[in-house]
Amino acid sequence: MFQRYSHRRRVGAALAAVLVVGLGATEAMADRALTPVPFKDGFESGDTTAFPRKGIDGTGVVDVKAAPGGRGGKAVRFAMPDDGKSYRTEIATARVPYGSYRYTFANYLPSDWLRYDAQTIVSQWHGGSGTYPAVVLAVKGDRWMMIVHWKTGSEKVDESKKPAHEVKYDLGPVRFGHWNQWSFDITWSTATTTGSITARLNGAEVGSHRGPNSYHQDTAPYHKIGLYRPNWQASKGHKAGGTPAVVNYYDDVTITAISPGAAVPPPATPSANAAATSAPDLPGSSSSPSAQASTSAPATGPGTSGSIPDAAEGIPMDTGTDKDTDNDAKPLAETGASSRTPIILAIGSGLLAAGLLLFLRGRARVARLLVVDRRR
């Protein structure tokens, strides 16, 4: 009887170990999925050293100044002259692994901003060697535009001529001389993860996209901010126009890991851009990515007006010193927490439940044996 009792205790200890392992796996994966990415910079240090990348083509300037527009503290200022050779002035964060993130930032376009009928890119998310930016936030005329590019690994497309897939969204009118509080919730698509983008301006949803939104390469995206006017390149025939320098301010840039479908950020100051846009038949919803090849269809919704980007207007790939070829992220096969986390959490939860059940059953059996032993 003593030997059988000892055996029961060993079984109980083993089941308790399974319980602990299941609990540990569940907690570890939950931590991995929800631990915030440690990036936040409000430029109060007076410099931009938190951003490991800088790309300046021409004589543009990046410096930190007192924030304009009644905002306290400091902000980074991007200034780019119309000198015939300047077209890009940007800084960028490091890469993050594939997953789901909330990108937040505030930007300010001065009230003397001159209307420009081609695109001025103020934010772009770039990831993939020799590719167009996956996601773009741009100003065209007096409208905010979001542009999404993607390509799956099986497609054969000459990216030097045009992006494989492109869809454009009108996010509403620009308020010059006002701070804009942006939030982009992005789940980066992979071969096994459906991507999504939700754009909010001052707390109101202004655009959304569901479907592929990256290049499914072994390069995770990074976030660029600043100024980029593709049509100001000399190769496109642009010459010095003699107009004042174009200026853009940024403040409070953050990246936070989130769960897909995370709670909406709290609303900020109401804006004229509060009208939400909706897109019909977004890529990846009712049609396959291959059926969307070389699309340039604008997606607009009620309450929007103004010009839509010309279908033939392209966004050049990164070139020169800012070319996206260096990869400091882990291979895609080793990342992608947004696609694997639910599976591993389910396995960990299953182990936890099974371990708990078996442990309790083992304890009950041991208790019954002790009762029998006492009665004898």
Coordinates of C-alpha atoms in Angstrom, one line a residue:
M1 CA 0.0 0.0 0.0
F2 CA 2.8 2.4 0.8
Q3 CA 4.4 1.8 -2.6
R4 CA 1.1 2.5 -4.3
Y5 CA 0.7 5.7 -2.3
S6 CA 4.2 6.8 -3.2
H7 CA 3.4 6.1 -6.9
R8 CA 0.3 8.2 -6.6
R9 CA 2.3 11.1 -5.1
R10 CA 4.8 10.9 -8.0
V11 CA 2.0 10.9 -10.5
G12 CA 0.5 13.9 -8.7
A13 CA 3.9 15.7 -8.8
A14 CA 4.3 15.0 -12.5
L15 CA 0.8 16.4 -13.2
A16 CA 1.6 19.5 -11.1
A17 CA 4.7 20.0 -13.3
V18 CA 2.5 19.8 -16.4
L19 CA 0.2 22.4 -14.8
V20 CA 3.1 24.7 -14.2
V21 CA 4.5 24.3 -17.7
G22 CA 1.2 25.0 -19.2
L23 CA 0.7 28.1 -17.1
G24 CA 4.2 29.3 -17.9
A25 CA 3.8 28.8 -21.6
T26 CA 0.5 30.6 -21.6
E27 CA 1.9 33.6 -19.6
A28 CA 5.1 33.7 -21.7
M29 CA 3.2 33.8 -25.0
A30 CA 0.7 36.4 -23.6
D31 CA 3.7 38.6 -22.5
R32 CA 5.3 38.1 -25.9
A33 CA 2.1 39.1 -27.7
L34 CA 1.3 42.2 -25.6
T35 CA 4.6 43.6 -24.3
P36 CA 4.9 47.1 -25.7
V37 CA 7.6 47.9 -28.2
P38 CA 9.9 50.3 -26.3
F39 CA 9.7 53.2 -28.7
K40 CA 8.6 56.7 -27.6
D41 CA 10.1 60.0 -28.4
G42 CA 8.7 63.5 -27.8
F43 CA 11.9 65.2 -28.8
E44 CA 12.3 66.9 -25.4
S45 CA 16.0 65.8 -25.5
G46 CA 16.5 68.4 -28.2
D47 CA 17.7 65.9 -30.8
T48 CA 16.6 62.9 -32.9
T49 CA 19.1 60.3 -31.8
A50 CA 16.2 57.9 -30.9
F51 CA 15.7 57.5 -34.6
P52 CA 18.6 55.3 -36.1
R53 CA 17.9 56.2 -39.7
K54 CA 18.1 59.5 -41.5
G55 CA 17.6 60.2 -45.3
I56 CA 18.3 63.6 -46.8
D57 CA 18.5 64.0 -50.5
G58 CA 19.5 67.6 -51.2
T59 CA 19.9 70.4 -48.6
G60 CA 16.9 69.7 -46.3
V61 CA 17.2 70.3 -42.6
V62 CA 16.1 68.2 -39.6
D63 CA 16.2 70.0 -36.3
V64 CA 14.3 70.2 -33.0
K65 CA 12.5 73.5 -32.2
A66 CA 9.9 74.8 -29.9
A67 CA 6.6 73.3 -30.9
P68 CA 4.4 75.7 -32.9
G69 CA 0.6 76.2 -32.9
G70 CA 0.2 76.6 -29.1
R71 CA 1.7 73.2 -28.3
G72 CA 4.0 73.1 -25.4
G73 CA 7.5 71.6 -25.4
K74 CA 9.6 70.7 -28.4
A75 CA 9.0 69.1 -31.7
V76 CA 11.1 68.0 -34.7
R77 CA 11.1 70.3 -37.7
F78 CA 11.6 69.2 -41.2
A79 CA 12.4 71.9 -43.8
M80 CA 13.0 71.3 -47.5
P81 CA 13.9 74.0 -49.9
D82 CA 12.6 74.2 -53.5
D83 CA 16.2 74.4 -54.8
G84 CA 15.9 71.9 -57.7
K85 CA 17.8 69.2 -55.9
S86 CA 16.0 68.6 -52.6
Y87 CA 13.2 66.1 -52.5
R88 CA 13.5 64.0 -49.3
T89 CA 14.1 64.9 -45.7
E90 CA 13.2 62.1 -43.3
I91 CA 14.1 60.2 -40.2
A92 CA 13.0 56.6 -39.4
T93 CA 12.6 54.2 -36.5
A94 CA 14.2 50.8 -36.3
R95 CA 12.3 47.8 -37.6
V96 CA 9.8 45.8 -35.5
P97 CA 9.0 42.1 -35.9
Y98 CA 5.9 41.2 -37.9
G99 CA 2.8 41.5 -35.6
S100 CA 0.1 44.1 -34.6
Y101 CA 1.1 47.6 -33.6
R102 CA -0.4 51.0 -32.8
Y103 CA 1.6 53.8 -34.4
T104 CA 0.7 57.2 -32.9
F105 CA 2.1 60.7 -33.7
A106 CA 1.1 64.3 -34.0
N107 CA 2.1 66.4 -37.0
Y108 CA 1.6 70.1 -37.9
L109 CA 1.6 71.6 -41.4
P110 CA 1.9 75.4 -41.1
S111 CA -0.9 77.7 -42.3
D112 CA 1.3 79.1 -45.1
W113 CA 1.7 75.6 -46.6
L114 CA 1.4 76.1 -50.4
R115 CA -1.1 73.8 -52.2
Y116 CA 0.8 71.2 -54.2
D117 CA -1.1 69.0 -56.6
A118 CA 1.3 66.1 -56.5
Q119 CA 1.9 64.0 -53.5
T120 CA 3.9 65.1 -50.4
I121 CA 4.6 62.1 -48.3
V122 CA 4.8 62.8 -44.6
S123 CA 4.8 59.3 -43.2
Q124 CA 5.6 55.9 -44.8
W125 CA 6.1 52.4 -43.5
H126 CA 8.8 50.7 -45.5
G127 CA 9.7 47.0 -45.4
G128 CA 11.1 44.8 -48.2
S129 CA 14.1 44.9 -50.4
G130 CA 13.7 47.0 -53.6
T131 CA 10.0 47.8 -52.9
Y132 CA 7.6 50.7 -52.7
P133 CA 6.6 51.7 -49.2
A134 CA 3.9 49.3 -47.9
V135 CA 1.8 52.1 -46.3
V136 CA 1.9 55.9 -47.1
L137 CA 0.3 58.9 -45.5
A138 CA 0.5 61.8 -47.9
V139 CA -0.9 65.3 -48.7
K140 CA -2.2 65.9 -52.2
G141 CA -3.6 69.4 -52.7
D142 CA -5.6 69.9 -49.5
R143 CA -6.5 66.2 -48.9
W144 CA -5.0 63.5 -46.7
M145 CA -4.4 60.3 -48.6
M146 CA -3.5 56.8 -47.5
I147 CA -1.9 54.5 -50.0
V148 CA -1.2 50.8 -49.6
H149 CA 1.2 48.7 -51.6
W150 CA 1.8 44.9 -51.5
K151 CA 3.1 41.9 -53.3
T152 CA 3.0 38.2 -52.4
G153 CA 6.1 36.1 -52.7
S154 CA 4.8 34.1 -55.7
E155 CA 4.2 37.2 -57.9
K156 CA 6.6 38.2 -60.6
V157 CA 6.4 42.0 -61.1
D158 CA 9.0 44.5 -62.0
E159 CA 8.8 46.8 -59.0
S160 CA 11.1 49.3 -60.7
K161 CA 8.3 50.2 -63.1
K162 CA 5.2 50.0 -60.9
P163 CA 4.0 48.4 -57.7
A164 CA 2.3 45.0 -57.9
H165 CA -0.8 46.2 -56.1
E166 CA -1.9 49.7 -55.0
V167 CA -5.0 51.0 -53.5
K168 CA -5.6 54.6 -52.4
Y169 CA -7.9 56.1 -49.8
D170 CA -9.0 59.7 -49.3
L171 CA -8.9 60.5 -45.6
G172 CA -10.5 63.9 -45.7
P173 CA -9.4 67.6 -45.8
V174 CA -6.2 68.9 -44.3
R175 CA -6.5 71.6 -41.6
F176 CA -3.3 73.7 -42.0
G177 CA -2.0 75.5 -39.0
H178 CA -3.4 72.8 -36.6
W179 CA -1.9 69.8 -34.9
N180 CA -3.2 66.5 -36.1
Q181 CA -3.2 63.5 -33.7
W182 CA -2.9 60.3 -35.7
S183 CA -3.3 56.7 -34.8
F184 CA -2.6 53.8 -37.2
D185 CA -3.5 50.3 -35.9
I186 CA -1.7 48.0 -38.3
T187 CA -1.6 44.2 -38.4
W188 CA 1.2 43.4 -40.9
S189 CA 0.1 40.7 -43.3
T190 CA 2.1 37.6 -43.8
A191 CA 1.5 34.4 -45.7
T192 CA -0.7 33.2 -42.9
T193 CA -1.9 36.5 -41.4
T194 CA -4.6 38.7 -42.9
G195 CA -3.4 42.3 -42.6
S196 CA -5.5 45.3 -41.6
I197 CA -5.1 49.0 -41.1
T198 CA -7.3 51.4 -39.2
A199 CA -6.5 55.1 -39.5
R200 CA -7.8 57.6 -36.9
L201 CA -7.4 61.3 -36.9
N202 CA -8.1 63.1 -33.6
G203 CA -9.9 60.1 -32.3
A204 CA -12.2 59.6 -35.4
E205 CA -11.8 56.8 -37.8
V206 CA -11.0 58.2 -41.2
G207 CA -10.0 55.2 -43.2
S208 CA -9.5 51.4 -43.1
H209 CA -8.0 48.6 -45.1
R210 CA -8.3 44.8 -44.8
G211 CA -6.0 42.5 -46.7
P212 CA -2.4 42.3 -47.7
N213 CA -0.3 45.3 -46.7
S214 CA 3.3 44.2 -46.9
Y215 CA 5.7 42.3 -49.2
H216 CA 5.9 39.0 -47.1
Q217 CA 9.7 39.2 -47.2
D218 CA 12.2 38.6 -44.4
T219 CA 12.2 42.4 -43.6
A220 CA 9.9 43.8 -41.0
P221 CA 8.6 47.3 -41.6
Y222 CA 10.0 50.5 -40.1
H223 CA 8.3 54.0 -39.8
K224 CA 9.6 57.1 -41.6
I225 CA 8.5 60.6 -40.9
G226 CA 9.3 63.9 -42.5
L227 CA 8.9 65.2 -46.0
Y228 CA 9.2 63.4 -49.4
R229 CA 8.1 64.9 -52.7
P230 CA 8.9 62.4 -55.4
N231 CA 8.1 64.9 -58.2
W232 CA 10.8 67.3 -56.9
Q233 CA 13.5 64.9 -58.2
A234 CA 15.7 66.4 -60.9
S235 CA 15.3 63.1 -62.8
K236 CA 11.6 64.0 -63.2
G237 CA 12.5 67.4 -64.7
H238 CA 11.9 69.5 -61.7
K239 CA 13.9 72.7 -61.4
A240 CA 14.2 75.3 -58.7
G241 CA 10.8 76.9 -58.3
G242 CA 11.7 79.8 -56.0
T243 CA 8.9 79.0 -53.6
P244 CA 9.4 79.0 -49.8
A245 CA 10.7 75.9 -48.2
V246 CA 8.1 73.3 -47.3
V247 CA 7.9 72.6 -43.6
N248 CA 6.4 69.8 -41.4
Y249 CA 6.6 69.3 -37.6
Y250 CA 6.3 66.0 -35.7
D251 CA 5.9 65.3 -32.0
D252 CA 5.2 62.4 -29.7
V253 CA 6.0 59.4 -31.9
T254 CA 5.2 56.0 -30.4
I255 CA 5.0 52.4 -31.4
T256 CA 3.0 50.0 -29.1
A257 CA 2.3 46.3 -29.6
I258 CA -1.4 45.6 -29.5
S259 CA -3.8 42.7 -30.0
P260 CA -5.7 42.8 -33.3
G261 CA -8.9 44.7 -32.7
A262 CA -7.6 46.5 -29.6
A263 CA -9.6 49.2 -28.0
V264 CA -9.9 52.5 -29.8
P265 CA -7.6 55.2 -28.5
P266 CA -9.3 58.0 -26.5
P267 CA -10.6 60.9 -28.7
A268 CA -8.5 64.0 -29.1
T269 CA -9.6 67.5 -30.0
P270 CA -12.4 67.4 -32.6
S271 CA -11.2 68.0 -36.2
A272 CA -12.8 68.9 -39.5
N273 CA -11.4 65.5 -40.6
A274 CA -13.8 63.6 -38.5
A275 CA -15.8 62.3 -41.4
A276 CA -15.0 58.6 -41.8
T277 CA -14.4 57.0 -45.1
S278 CA -15.3 53.5 -46.2
A279 CA -13.9 51.4 -48.9
P280 CA -15.8 49.0 -51.2
D281 CA -14.5 45.5 -51.6
L282 CA -11.2 46.0 -49.8
P283 CA -8.3 43.8 -50.9
G284 CA -8.3 40.4 -49.2
S285 CA -12.0 40.5 -48.3
S286 CA -14.2 39.2 -51.1
S287 CA -11.5 38.9 -53.8
S288 CA -8.1 37.3 -53.9
P289 CA -4.9 39.4 -53.9
S290 CA -4.1 38.2 -57.4
A291 CA -7.4 39.6 -58.7
Q292 CA -6.3 43.1 -57.5
A293 CA -3.1 43.2 -59.5
S294 CA -2.0 46.7 -60.5
T295 CA -5.1 48.3 -59.0
S296 CA -5.2 52.0 -58.5
A297 CA -8.9 52.4 -57.6
P298 CA -9.6 55.2 -55.1
A299 CA -11.6 54.3 -52.1
T300 CA -13.8 57.1 -50.9
G301 CA -16.9 57.4 -48.7
P302 CA -19.6 59.8 -47.8
G303 CA -18.6 63.3 -46.9
T304 CA -15.3 63.3 -48.9
S305 CA -14.6 65.4 -51.9
G306 CA -11.7 66.9 -53.7
S307 CA -9.2 65.4 -56.1
I308 CA -8.2 61.7 -56.0
P309 CA -4.5 60.9 -57.0
D310 CA -4.0 60.3 -60.7
A311 CA -4.0 56.6 -61.3
A312 CA -0.7 56.9 -63.2
E313 CA 1.0 58.8 -60.4
G314 CA 3.6 56.5 -58.8
I315 CA 5.7 56.6 -55.7
P316 CA 9.3 55.8 -56.4
M317 CA 11.2 53.2 -54.5
D318 CA 13.8 54.1 -52.0
T319 CA 17.2 54.5 -53.6
G320 CA 20.7 55.6 -52.7
T321 CA 21.9 55.7 -49.1
D322 CA 18.3 55.2 -47.8
K323 CA 17.6 52.0 -49.9
D324 CA 15.8 49.4 -47.8
T325 CA 18.3 46.5 -48.2
D326 CA 19.8 46.2 -44.8
N327 CA 17.8 43.8 -42.6
D328 CA 18.3 44.0 -38.9
A329 CA 15.2 42.0 -38.1
K330 CA 14.8 38.2 -37.6
P331 CA 13.6 36.2 -40.6
L332 CA 9.8 36.2 -41.1
A333 CA 9.8 32.4 -40.3
E334 CA 11.0 33.2 -36.8
T335 CA 8.6 36.1 -36.2
G336 CA 4.9 36.7 -36.9
A337 CA 3.6 36.7 -33.4
S338 CA 0.2 37.9 -34.6
S339 CA -0.4 34.7 -36.5
R340 CA 1.1 32.1 -34.2
T341 CA 0.3 33.5 -30.8
P342 CA -3.4 32.4 -30.8
I343 CA -2.4 28.8 -31.6
I344 CA 0.3 28.6 -28.9
L345 CA -1.9 30.3 -26.4
A346 CA -4.6 27.7 -27.1
I347 CA -2.1 24.9 -26.7
G348 CA -0.8 26.4 -23.4
S349 CA -4.4 26.9 -22.2
G350 CA -5.1 23.3 -23.1
L351 CA -2.1 22.1 -21.1
L352 CA -3.1 24.3 -18.2
A353 CA -6.7 22.9 -18.2
A354 CA -5.5 19.3 -18.6
G355 CA -2.8 19.6 -16.0
L356 CA -5.3 21.2 -13.5
L357 CA -7.9 18.4 -14.1
L358 CA -5.4 15.6 -13.8
F359 CA -3.8 17.2 -10.7
L360 CA -7.2 17.5 -9.0
R361 CA -8.1 13.9 -9.9
G362 CA -4.8 12.7 -8.6
R363 CA -5.3 14.5 -5.3
A364 CA -8.8 13.1 -4.9
R365 CA -7.4 9.5 -5.5
V366 CA -4.7 10.1 -2.9
A367 CA -7.3 11.4 -0.4
R368 CA -9.4 8.3 -0.9
L369 CA -6.5 6.0 -0.4
L370 CA -5.6 7.8 2.8
V371 CA -9.2 7.3 4.1
V372 CA -9.0 3.6 3.2
D373 CA -5.6 3.3 5.0
R374 CA -7.0 5.0 8.2
R375 CA -10.0 2.7 8.2
R376 CA -7.8 -0.3 8.1

